XYZ file of C-alpha atoms in Angstrom:
785
model
C 113.224 168.576 46.193
C 112.522 169.441 49.816
C 113.982 167.529 52.742
C 110.478 166.297 53.603
C 110.085 164.939 50.097
C 113.346 163.020 50.300
C 112.226 161.583 53.633
C 109.174 160.079 51.931
C 111.588 158.119 49.708
C 112.641 156.236 52.823
C 109.063 154.974 53.333
C 109.271 152.144 50.744
C 112.612 150.974 52.196
C 111.314 151.130 55.759
C 108.166 149.254 54.775
C 110.257 146.568 53.096
C 112.400 146.129 56.225
C 109.366 145.859 58.483
C 107.706 143.439 56.075
C 110.804 141.269 56.089
C 110.622 140.945 59.862
C 106.882 140.262 59.719
C 107.171 137.626 56.981
C 110.143 135.854 58.553
C 108.567 132.412 58.812
C 108.496 130.517 62.100
C 108.063 127.117 60.477
C 110.865 124.774 61.578
C 111.188 123.218 58.110
C 111.785 126.480 56.212
C 114.950 126.677 54.134
C 116.864 129.958 54.507
C 113.883 131.697 56.141
C 115.494 135.140 56.162
C 115.999 135.083 52.416
C 112.509 133.681 51.984
C 111.194 136.645 53.980
C 113.194 139.016 51.772
C 111.671 137.423 48.664
C 108.141 137.682 50.017
C 108.631 141.258 51.218
C 110.064 142.269 47.846
C 107.124 140.703 46.023
C 104.562 142.369 48.264
C 106.302 145.739 47.934
C 106.599 145.321 44.169
C 102.943 144.392 43.744
C 101.909 147.364 45.877
C 104.045 149.684 43.728
C 102.537 148.300 40.515
C 98.924 148.356 41.661
C 99.363 151.855 43.072
C 100.528 153.079 39.674
C 97.656 151.308 37.933
C 95.037 152.697 40.334
C 96.361 156.256 40.371
C 96.843 156.111 36.623
C 93.228 155.105 36.116
C 92.208 158.041 38.312
C 94.585 160.363 36.429
C 96.234 161.100 39.771
C 99.870 160.142 39.216
C 101.163 163.027 41.308
C 103.674 163.510 44.108
C 101.059 163.989 46.875
C 99.083 160.904 45.857
C 102.149 158.630 45.652
C 103.580 160.003 48.904
C 100.310 159.380 50.758
C 100.133 155.860 49.323
C 103.597 154.936 50.605
C 103.044 156.509 54.009
C 99.815 154.533 54.395
C 101.600 151.361 53.293
C 104.340 151.957 55.860
C 101.778 152.643 58.585
C 99.932 149.437 57.716
C 103.111 147.326 57.872
C 104.113 148.827 61.220
C 100.612 148.261 62.584
C 100.748 144.648 61.421
C 104.141 144.006 62.971
C 103.019 144.294 66.614
C 100.258 141.673 66.665
C 102.405 139.479 64.444
C 105.182 139.673 67.016
C 102.803 138.618 69.797
C 101.606 135.626 67.766
C 105.224 134.706 67.032
C 106.031 134.661 70.720
C 103.176 132.222 71.326
C 104.296 130.065 68.387
C 107.871 130.082 69.694
C 106.728 128.804 73.074
C 104.855 125.973 71.340
C 107.774 125.059 69.071
C 110.420 124.979 71.786
C 109.373 121.686 73.496
C 109.209 119.868 70.157
C 112.598 121.240 69.152
C 114.130 120.070 72.413
C 112.503 116.657 72.065
C 113.832 116.273 68.549
C 117.303 117.183 69.737
C 117.148 114.597 72.531
C 115.936 111.908 70.129
C 118.799 112.644 67.773
C 121.332 112.486 70.567
C 119.950 109.197 71.891
C 119.839 107.428 68.540
C 122.964 108.897 67.040
C 120.967 110.225 64.114
C 120.964 113.894 63.052
C 118.325 115.662 65.095
C 115.890 117.725 63.073
C 118.356 117.850 60.232
C 120.857 119.749 62.293
C 123.716 117.428 61.438
C 125.453 114.557 63.215
C 126.722 116.566 66.156
C 123.451 117.812 67.586
C 123.425 118.222 71.358
C 120.558 117.642 73.784
C 121.009 120.885 75.658
C 120.356 124.490 74.855
C 123.112 125.397 72.437
C 125.761 127.989 72.950
C 126.096 130.840 70.543
C 129.352 132.071 69.038
C 130.204 133.966 72.197
C 129.550 130.928 74.396
C 126.266 132.314 75.722
C 123.448 129.801 75.766
C 120.736 130.530 73.205
C 117.305 129.054 73.976
C 115.759 126.993 71.178
C 112.678 129.198 71.339
C 114.565 132.220 70.010
C 112.479 132.440 66.859
C 112.251 135.781 65.037
C 109.322 137.844 66.218
C 109.395 141.463 65.143
C 112.080 143.810 63.914
C 114.192 143.834 67.080
C 114.532 140.071 67.295
C 115.072 139.886 63.531
C 118.025 142.241 63.833
C 119.295 140.191 66.760
C 119.078 137.072 64.643
C 121.056 138.700 61.850
C 123.730 139.796 64.289
C 123.920 136.250 65.633
C 124.369 134.880 62.137
C 127.137 137.360 61.367
C 128.886 136.555 64.625
C 128.635 132.847 63.897
C 130.045 133.372 60.407
C 133.007 135.320 61.763
C 133.669 132.579 64.287
C 133.385 129.587 61.979
C 134.167 130.689 58.412
C 137.368 129.601 56.753
C 139.755 132.065 55.178
C 138.457 131.182 51.727
C 134.857 131.709 52.737
C 135.694 135.085 54.225
C 137.468 136.046 51.012
C 134.467 135.045 48.927
C 132.051 136.966 51.151
C 134.320 140.004 51.351
C 134.689 140.176 47.578
C 130.942 140.031 47.051
C 130.349 142.683 49.717
C 133.038 144.934 48.272
C 131.620 144.724 44.755
C 128.111 145.477 45.999
C 129.308 148.583 47.865
C 131.319 149.862 44.897
C 128.313 149.320 42.644
C 126.207 151.327 45.086
C 128.729 154.160 44.894
C 128.707 154.172 41.097
C 124.912 153.958 40.992
C 124.634 157.038 43.188
C 127.330 159.063 41.412
C 126.498 158.313 37.774
C 123.594 159.852 35.899
C 121.440 157.505 33.783
C 123.205 157.082 30.442
C 121.947 153.813 29.011
C 121.073 154.054 25.307
C 117.630 152.451 25.569
C 116.855 154.575 28.605
C 117.410 157.722 26.548
C 115.108 156.377 23.849
C 112.183 154.815 25.672
C 112.715 153.664 29.295
C 112.911 157.147 30.816
C 110.790 159.077 28.274
C 107.797 156.860 29.085
C 108.216 157.773 32.767
C 108.224 161.462 31.841
C 105.097 161.072 29.717
C 103.284 159.474 32.661
C 104.350 162.323 34.944
C 103.349 164.980 32.427
C 99.868 163.587 31.767
C 99.230 162.119 35.229
C 97.989 158.830 33.778
C 99.069 155.679 31.935
C 97.137 156.461 28.766
C 99.050 155.823 25.567
C 100.218 158.815 23.556
C 101.143 159.511 19.943
C 104.802 158.630 19.405
C 107.223 157.606 16.693
C 108.981 155.271 19.148
C 106.606 152.338 19.591
C 108.713 150.819 22.403
C 107.575 153.666 24.660
C 104.125 152.077 24.806
C 104.506 148.446 23.673
C 107.383 147.126 25.814
C 106.236 145.872 29.264
C 106.715 148.692 31.810
C 107.229 146.862 35.114
C 110.661 148.305 35.862
C 109.568 151.764 34.734
C 106.667 151.640 37.203
C 109.276 151.413 39.967
C 111.227 154.299 38.422
C 108.031 156.337 38.286
C 107.724 156.224 42.079
C 111.267 157.555 42.463
C 110.682 160.201 39.797
C 107.576 161.526 41.524
C 109.044 161.390 45.031
C 112.402 163.001 44.175
C 111.508 165.187 41.207
C 114.421 163.816 39.167
C 116.463 160.767 38.233
C 119.167 160.878 40.923
C 118.079 157.549 42.421
C 117.004 155.767 39.241
C 120.057 153.500 39.122
C 119.186 152.069 42.538
C 116.322 150.010 41.117
C 118.714 147.768 39.195
C 121.187 147.782 42.092
C 118.471 146.496 44.412
C 117.533 143.925 41.773
C 121.134 142.700 41.741
C 120.911 142.118 45.504
C 117.676 140.258 44.915
C 119.360 138.027 42.345
C 122.089 137.174 44.860
C 119.479 136.344 47.501
C 117.376 134.069 45.308
C 120.350 132.320 43.683
C 121.929 131.438 47.024
C 118.598 130.311 48.440
C 118.138 127.990 45.450
C 121.526 126.473 46.311
C 120.377 125.885 49.888
C 117.145 124.313 48.644
C 119.123 121.942 46.411
C 121.359 120.733 49.215
C 124.224 123.218 49.086
C 125.859 124.404 52.264
C 127.466 127.707 53.119
C 130.468 127.276 50.847
C 128.308 126.380 47.850
C 126.145 129.418 48.491
C 129.158 131.694 48.754
C 130.606 130.276 45.535
C 127.306 130.976 43.786
C 127.130 134.537 45.083
C 130.754 135.104 44.082
C 130.288 133.841 40.524
C 127.134 135.877 40.027
C 128.472 139.090 41.571
C 131.693 138.974 39.517
C 129.932 138.351 36.202
C 130.618 141.563 34.227
C 127.074 141.839 32.879
C 125.670 141.747 36.422
C 128.260 144.199 37.782
C 127.606 146.704 34.990
C 123.827 146.471 34.915
C 123.678 146.905 38.701
C 124.465 150.603 38.145
C 122.146 151.091 35.177
C 118.562 152.000 34.301
C 118.210 148.912 32.127
C 115.543 146.371 33.070
C 117.216 142.969 32.696
C 118.266 142.529 36.329
C 114.796 143.496 37.519
C 113.289 140.798 35.300
C 115.922 138.284 36.443
C 115.191 139.030 40.104
C 111.426 138.499 39.710
C 111.990 135.298 37.720
C 114.425 134.140 40.413
C 111.766 134.752 43.062
C 109.404 132.518 41.114
C 112.118 129.862 40.873
C 112.935 129.682 44.561
C 109.232 129.668 45.507
C 108.584 126.885 43.001
C 111.322 124.787 44.616
C 109.558 125.145 47.962
C 106.677 123.292 46.325
C 108.862 120.213 45.908
C 109.001 119.752 49.685
C 105.552 120.598 50.962
C 102.051 121.485 49.886
C 101.653 125.160 49.115
C 99.537 127.268 51.434
C 97.630 130.358 50.359
C 100.526 132.683 51.141
C 102.879 130.659 48.956
C 100.359 130.638 46.099
C 99.902 134.399 46.293
C 103.671 134.937 46.314
C 104.203 132.616 43.349
C 101.482 134.396 41.390
C 102.970 137.777 42.241
C 106.418 136.675 41.041
C 104.954 135.382 37.787
C 102.971 138.556 37.182
C 105.872 140.880 37.971
C 108.120 138.899 35.614
C 105.590 139.167 32.800
C 105.095 142.888 33.455
C 108.842 143.569 33.374
C 110.129 141.390 30.529
C 108.049 138.666 28.940
C 111.149 136.653 28.031
C 111.567 135.907 31.742
C 108.485 133.698 31.480
C 110.604 131.255 29.482
C 112.222 130.324 32.804
C 109.180 130.799 35.001
C 107.058 128.511 32.815
C 109.152 125.329 33.228
C 109.566 126.032 36.934
C 105.796 126.365 37.357
C 105.341 123.053 35.568
C 107.892 121.495 37.931
C 106.006 122.996 40.877
C 102.666 121.688 39.612
C 103.960 118.155 39.078
C 105.495 118.144 42.573
C 102.255 119.373 44.104
C 100.317 116.603 42.367
C 102.761 113.999 43.656
C 102.443 115.349 47.180
C 98.661 115.204 46.859
C 98.815 111.401 46.659
C 101.264 110.967 49.534
C 100.220 110.353 53.123
C 100.776 113.163 55.604
C 103.919 111.561 57.037
C 105.695 111.773 53.679
C 105.030 115.423 52.903
C 108.687 116.268 52.703
C 111.355 117.079 50.219
C 114.058 114.814 48.939
C 116.226 113.423 51.636
C 113.641 113.213 54.392
C 111.935 110.149 55.759
C 109.520 111.064 58.503
C 107.442 113.980 59.609
C 107.279 115.713 62.883
C 109.898 116.945 65.227
C 113.110 115.101 65.208
C 112.781 113.786 61.685
C 115.848 112.152 60.257
C 117.675 112.455 57.000
C 118.260 109.460 54.759
C 121.761 110.466 53.892
C 124.704 112.276 55.404
C 124.984 116.018 55.246
C 127.451 117.067 52.549
C 130.752 118.309 53.847
C 130.752 122.043 54.132
C 126.967 122.253 54.151
C 125.188 124.769 56.304
C 123.841 122.007 58.524
C 127.212 120.479 59.282
C 128.771 123.897 59.803
C 126.205 124.958 62.391
C 125.900 121.604 64.126
C 127.819 121.560 67.348
C 127.454 125.272 67.854
C 123.741 124.607 68.193
C 122.851 127.513 65.936
C 121.136 125.178 63.493
C 118.110 125.157 65.747
C 118.392 128.550 67.321
C 119.655 131.189 64.927
C 116.841 132.909 63.052
C 117.341 132.869 59.323
C 119.983 130.181 59.276
C 117.833 128.103 57.011
C 118.419 125.087 59.209
C 115.845 125.248 61.947
C 114.771 121.648 62.042
C 115.596 120.883 58.408
C 118.118 119.633 55.973
C 118.933 121.937 53.068
C 116.619 120.028 50.758
C 113.738 118.899 52.842
C 112.479 118.081 56.251
C 109.580 117.550 58.521
C 106.282 118.857 57.391
C 104.266 120.986 59.668
C 101.714 123.710 59.761
C 99.140 124.485 57.170
C 99.458 122.909 53.834
C 100.551 119.383 54.667
C 99.575 116.567 52.379
C 97.436 115.059 55.026
C 94.869 117.798 54.539
C 93.723 116.289 51.291
C 94.940 113.262 49.438
C 93.829 111.653 46.192
C 91.106 113.435 44.272
C 90.769 116.143 46.913
C 94.486 116.835 46.658
C 94.262 117.110 42.870
C 91.366 119.544 43.154
C 93.338 121.571 45.625
C 96.369 121.622 43.332
C 94.268 122.720 40.356
C 92.638 125.431 42.449
C 96.046 126.582 43.670
C 97.344 126.732 40.098
C 94.357 128.840 39.071
C 95.008 131.171 41.987
C 98.623 131.618 40.853
C 97.443 132.506 37.356
C 94.742 134.854 38.656
C 97.221 136.776 40.799
C 99.640 137.004 37.864
C 96.823 138.245 35.632
C 95.854 140.876 38.201
C 99.402 142.250 38.083
C 100.032 142.216 34.334
C 96.422 142.274 33.119
C 95.774 146.038 33.069
C 98.805 146.671 30.845
C 97.913 143.809 28.490
C 94.350 145.126 28.304
C 95.561 148.564 27.215
C 97.841 147.011 24.595
C 95.034 144.785 23.300
C 92.631 147.707 23.001
C 95.250 149.797 21.211
C 96.680 147.196 18.814
C 94.151 144.364 18.780
C 96.698 141.918 20.204
C 98.086 141.511 23.765
C 101.641 141.290 22.405
C 101.449 144.595 20.570
C 101.721 145.611 16.925
C 103.031 143.284 14.186
C 106.387 145.091 14.013
C 107.050 144.165 17.639
C 105.818 140.583 17.305
C 107.994 140.055 14.246
C 111.172 141.880 15.251
C 112.258 139.943 18.364
C 110.551 136.502 18.274
C 111.802 133.813 15.910
C 109.810 133.598 12.677
C 111.163 130.161 11.726
C 110.971 127.141 13.985
C 112.353 124.304 11.898
C 115.090 122.320 13.708
C 117.888 123.606 11.481
C 116.994 127.265 12.079
C 116.684 126.740 15.830
C 120.075 125.005 15.885
C 121.753 127.865 14.002
C 120.116 130.437 16.254
C 121.239 128.544 19.361
C 124.819 128.294 18.103
C 124.977 132.014 17.334
C 123.511 132.939 20.721
C 126.011 130.625 22.398
C 128.904 132.091 20.416
C 128.021 135.625 21.499
C 127.415 134.598 25.121
C 130.756 132.753 25.411
C 132.842 135.296 23.480
C 136.401 135.973 24.715
C 139.134 138.514 23.871
C 140.884 135.790 21.842
C 140.246 137.011 18.297
C 141.469 133.813 16.545
C 139.108 131.716 18.663
C 136.211 134.060 17.948
C 136.884 134.070 14.224
C 137.339 130.302 14.095
C 134.137 129.409 15.898
C 132.134 132.053 14.032
C 133.435 130.727 10.733
C 132.521 127.186 11.695
C 128.991 128.255 12.634
C 128.560 130.244 9.428
C 129.840 127.450 7.188
C 127.892 124.814 9.090
C 124.635 126.736 8.858
C 124.975 127.066 5.094
C 125.770 123.369 4.871
C 122.388 122.531 6.434
C 120.536 125.033 4.263
C 120.167 127.992 6.656
C 121.375 131.498 5.873
C 123.233 132.659 9.038
C 121.946 136.210 8.374
C 118.347 135.191 7.644
C 116.054 138.018 8.812
C 113.595 135.438 10.139
C 116.125 134.395 12.781
C 118.181 137.618 13.045
C 117.070 140.875 14.644
C 116.702 143.854 12.321
C 119.613 144.392 9.961
C 122.291 143.073 12.320
C 125.029 140.807 11.025
C 126.546 137.841 12.839
C 129.148 137.719 14.384
C 129.941 140.695 16.610
C 132.629 141.044 19.317
C 130.965 140.774 22.726
C 133.881 140.364 25.136
C 134.346 144.072 25.878
C 132.798 145.127 29.240
C 129.826 147.034 27.850
C 126.577 146.735 29.815
C 124.573 145.933 26.681
C 126.835 143.291 25.129
C 129.461 141.849 27.443
C 129.736 138.067 27.336
C 129.942 135.723 30.324
C 132.204 132.871 29.172
C 133.375 131.836 32.639
C 130.066 131.865 34.487
C 128.345 130.395 31.434
C 130.841 127.556 31.090
C 130.662 126.682 34.774
C 126.855 126.780 34.678
C 126.905 124.498 31.645
C 129.207 122.027 33.398
C 127.076 122.222 36.523
C 123.959 121.413 34.489
C 125.645 118.454 32.776
C 126.774 116.911 36.065
C 123.450 117.701 37.744
C 121.685 115.741 35.019
C 124.194 112.893 34.834
C 125.435 112.491 38.432
C 123.141 114.488 40.735
C 123.936 112.373 43.814
C 127.585 113.398 43.646
C 126.654 117.059 43.720
C 123.777 116.904 46.185
C 123.742 113.689 48.248
C 120.688 114.871 50.190
C 118.527 115.921 47.240
C 119.585 114.443 43.884
C 116.035 114.244 42.526
C 115.321 117.901 43.214
C 118.669 118.907 41.711
C 118.066 116.953 38.529
C 114.536 118.319 38.181
C 115.755 121.899 38.615
C 118.547 121.335 36.068
C 115.989 120.037 33.572
C 113.894 123.191 34.079
C 116.922 125.440 33.538
C 118.040 123.590 30.406
C 114.490 123.746 29.077
C 114.386 127.507 29.718
C 117.595 128.040 27.735
C 116.257 125.829 24.963
C 113.029 127.809 24.821
C 115.005 131.048 24.654
C 117.046 129.916 21.670
C 113.906 128.632 19.952
C 111.883 131.812 20.417
C 114.267 134.819 20.557
C 116.218 135.934 17.504
C 119.970 136.383 17.693
C 120.992 139.997 18.225
C 124.285 141.712 19.130
C 122.984 142.714 22.579
C 121.318 139.371 23.210
C 123.569 138.559 26.170
C 121.672 140.909 28.449
C 118.424 139.223 27.427
C 119.879 135.985 28.852
C 120.444 137.403 32.330
C 117.342 135.728 33.759
C 118.627 132.344 32.552
C 122.117 133.032 33.893
C 120.755 133.850 37.360
C 118.780 130.612 37.285
C 121.770 128.544 36.093
C 124.615 129.866 38.265
C 123.410 127.884 41.326
C 124.263 124.734 39.380
C 127.796 126.063 38.934
C 128.168 126.846 42.634
C 126.951 123.384 43.625
C 129.291 121.674 41.176
C 132.341 123.649 42.294
C 131.548 122.859 45.921
C 131.189 119.163 45.068
C 134.521 119.276 43.255
C 136.196 120.639 46.367
C 134.382 118.121 48.546
C 135.258 114.947 46.641
C 137.714 112.543 48.205
C 140.535 112.446 45.699
C 144.138 111.436 46.033
C 146.580 114.103 47.271
C 147.794 115.006 43.790
C 144.403 115.002 42.138
C 142.831 116.968 44.982
C 145.459 119.693 44.720
C 144.899 119.889 40.975
C 141.122 120.195 41.447
C 141.537 122.854 44.134
C 144.008 124.745 41.990
C 141.630 124.647 39.033
C 138.757 125.994 41.140
C 140.931 128.754 42.614
C 142.114 129.735 39.126
C 138.560 129.980 37.823
C 137.485 132.056 40.799
C 140.483 134.353 40.398
C 139.664 134.868 36.731
C 136.050 135.590 37.616
C 137.101 138.116 40.262
C 139.430 139.825 37.791
C 136.632 140.073 35.223
C 134.277 141.640 37.751
C 136.823 144.144 39.030
C 137.846 145.167 35.509
C 134.193 145.572 34.519
C 133.568 147.981 37.393
C 136.874 149.788 36.871
C 136.846 150.171 33.095
C 133.365 149.085 32.005
C 131.195 151.187 29.746
C 129.369 153.530 30.030
C 130.016 153.941 33.790
C 133.500 153.389 35.128
C 135.667 154.210 38.099
C 138.889 155.158 36.340
C 140.015 156.506 32.990
C 138.143 158.676 30.513
C 134.510 158.926 31.539
C 135.151 158.166 35.227
C 132.194 158.903 37.496
C 134.598 160.919 39.675
C 135.892 163.258 36.973
C 133.121 163.533 34.359
C 130.445 166.225 34.590
C 126.776 165.350 34.897
C 125.887 166.318 31.338
C 128.912 164.629 29.805
C 128.132 161.456 31.769
C 124.659 161.351 30.244
C 126.174 161.486 26.772
C 129.068 159.039 27.132
C 127.345 156.802 24.580
C 127.236 159.644 22.048
C 129.459 162.521 23.267
C 129.154 164.323 19.918
C 125.449 164.918 20.563
C 125.773 166.682 23.925
C 126.475 170.164 22.640
C 123.906 169.851 19.824
C 121.072 169.113 22.259
C 122.043 172.077 24.428
C 122.364 174.370 21.424
C 118.839 173.573 20.234
C 117.337 173.703 23.733
C 118.805 177.129 24.446
C 117.276 178.509 21.272
C 113.853 176.989 21.941
C 113.737 178.178 25.550
C 114.766 181.679 24.480
C 111.727 181.760 22.185
C 109.383 181.239 25.184
C 107.787 178.286 23.410
C 105.215 176.450 25.537
C 104.043 173.635 23.269
C 106.938 171.903 21.520
C 106.688 169.367 18.690
C 108.952 166.282 18.461
C 110.318 164.865 15.234
C 112.285 161.661 15.715
C 112.775 158.079 14.556
C 112.340 154.783 16.411
C 115.845 154.660 17.928
C 116.439 158.363 18.600
C 117.071 159.970 21.980
C 114.069 161.735 23.464
C 114.953 161.916 27.155
C 117.405 164.870 26.887
C 114.534 167.101 25.752
C 112.623 166.326 28.966
C 115.627 167.508 30.978
C 116.625 170.529 28.930
C 113.184 171.989 28.250
C 111.831 172.019 31.817
C 110.714 175.402 33.028
C 112.449 177.414 35.736
C 110.554 175.562 38.486
C 111.446 172.133 37.147
C 108.045 171.353 35.650
C 107.874 169.047 32.637
C 107.561 170.682 29.223
C 104.588 170.050 26.953
C 106.152 167.795 24.328
C 103.901 166.427 21.569
C 104.835 164.063 18.739
C 104.468 165.228 15.144
C 104.656 161.586 13.986
C 102.865 158.551 15.362
C 103.078 154.802 14.795
C 99.900 154.231 16.829
C 96.975 153.962 14.401
C 94.428 155.294 16.887
C 96.668 158.113 18.167
C 97.143 160.748 15.448
C 100.115 163.100 15.769
C 99.785 166.777 16.583
C 99.434 169.319 13.805
C 102.785 171.109 13.301
C 100.889 174.382 13.075
C 99.609 173.877 16.635
C 103.043 174.041 18.297
C 105.258 176.962 19.227
C 108.527 175.265 18.262
C 109.857 172.009 16.821
C 112.871 169.981 17.901
C 114.258 167.230 15.693
C 116.700 164.349 16.026
C 118.167 161.976 13.481
C 116.932 162.905 10.004
C 117.010 166.415 8.564
C 114.804 165.229 5.706
C 112.066 164.020 8.056
C 112.271 167.274 9.974
C 112.046 169.418 6.840
C 108.860 167.662 5.724
C 107.071 168.584 8.936
C 108.226 172.175 9.388
C 105.444 174.602 8.339
C 106.124 177.013 5.514
C 107.827 180.208 6.611
C 109.452 178.720 9.700
C 113.193 178.942 10.262
C 114.953 175.561 10.428
C 118.416 175.130 11.915
C 120.044 171.693 11.806
C 123.414 170.293 12.720
C 124.598 166.689 12.346
C 122.023 164.997 14.596
C 119.876 167.692 16.217
C 117.824 170.540 14.795
C 115.073 172.970 15.714
C 112.535 175.109 13.935
C 110.818 178.327 15.053
C 107.914 180.266 13.550
C 108.382 183.810 12.275
C 108.886 186.367 15.010
C 110.301 183.956 17.591
């Protein structure tokens, strides 16, 4: 690709950065406003990417020029919006400053925490980390001031963080950078990507539209394509797959952002947020998928966006912008992986209930848990937890002055209401009507995002969830309590698997014997995917299977304590913490009641893990914060340090030796060739694909027929059979599982390539053609070629 073409790839990133600065809220009660701006910018960018694909697909214009123009226009629009937005922000800052100063003076005079800034608030303009006074009106307004705010936050962190906090942050940053390196160096080599994730992208490019096509691999058209829409933009802009892994890497960053913001919303300070980020970043499944072309992290990130936005609804009435963002997050989750809705659904219910409660409260009580009054200088009902962001920034004054600190005039869980959307705008029946209308708007936005795909599926198969084979293969077909219990136990066994073989065998045996004792076959096809057999080892660091026993156990403990003793974990917001824990537990319960056990089921749980890890971070922070005797405190601290060390070791080993992308050993991204990297899952197939492709290209075939089964690799043909200028080959299926899409006539093609079954290939090769077949790959040519 040309240098100009690669420069266009920067447009989406630049637009996202500008959007983040534009959407950085100036409301004094916002929790972690920088991360909130990142969430909103990501959602807006994601929706634009999806709708652009849908529109251009409908026009049959999915081409490089069209996509490039779309992104350049989007970037121009965001830049044009940023300037007037910055001017309005300056005016808003001037209006906010007197109230902020008044709140600070009230807090100092009464001895109460001023504007949630903590007990040590001062009545004068605070000094920044360097000792330079920072005016309270320094609210983000445009990209330059946003960058200044980020620099101020980093400087404050360096000046105030403990050694442990620096170690946590450094580990997370190091892992993220190493994952970026691996993502850039390694070619896509995920099994499912070879079968259907990347082939569907190539089909879209080849035909210039999103129309379905005849295929023997139904997942190419029936599985939601949200993540592949994002890959399609990169494919068209770069002409290849060199940047494909960056979609999941960016999603991993998004998961870190939303998980830590959830902690802040639930009352956790800086240490709790760092613990959460550390646990999530060192989870092997997250570390491995961050360098992959899988889709689980993308789904988890969108579901996490919905979760953190839903928690905002516990503190204040939602305005139109919040409703649009929540609908976008719901729609993007549904378009990427429908299982993510199992978490989004309970969180939306929690949001709706909270909005109804706020509708019946007077304006002065439109706050989250832990707040008592509205307006500037509102006070908290309880003390800030030790180590919280508020107490850390109090004294330095940055709680009210540093953009993005998440503490401008608020406690971590709630604060003064202000701006549009307060409860005072409509109470009683009017508030209920407004809540119902807002809920409908959320659903309408979600439908606008996922609706076009569901419409195509419904037209093709007569059902929005696809053909019967899809609806019966993954969802549970039995829902009696005994079957759900057995399914849950098997899913839990695989998720918590360890290298300890005796433990694995013992627990698996107990589950198998127990299931038979209650009249359930542990291998029942109605609760087991395909022909798989329980149990399977899942401890090995493989991106499709690796278990998460440590993060899972800590999340489970965090959920138990959040339900039983929420005030000990979050003194400022126990009600919100308990409600969130209920939503997470319900999501996991729904997953085990609706999704069959399968050997690679751990990756399907990533959305639930991202939602649950904040509970682990909060609990660990509370454990370190509790006032225990000297001996007991040292034991608790030692236990926490040991768990964190084990988690760090697991993450480092996953990146170093994980499969199928690793830093060292056989298959290292530094020593393995591009083609061999693509075939690390099945190295014996690499030479066979090249052998067949060389023969077909030598025959000058233009139209090439595909013979394959549902789990065969198609993507290598798209790479190997491109013409000399890199254009996609004309590949047509000679089999089709789509009733309304008949396959091509074998006599209409110039050559045939086959994978998997020689018998299936032989049946479709016309009489007189020459068929050559090895173990997995074959090809057939007509006479004279």
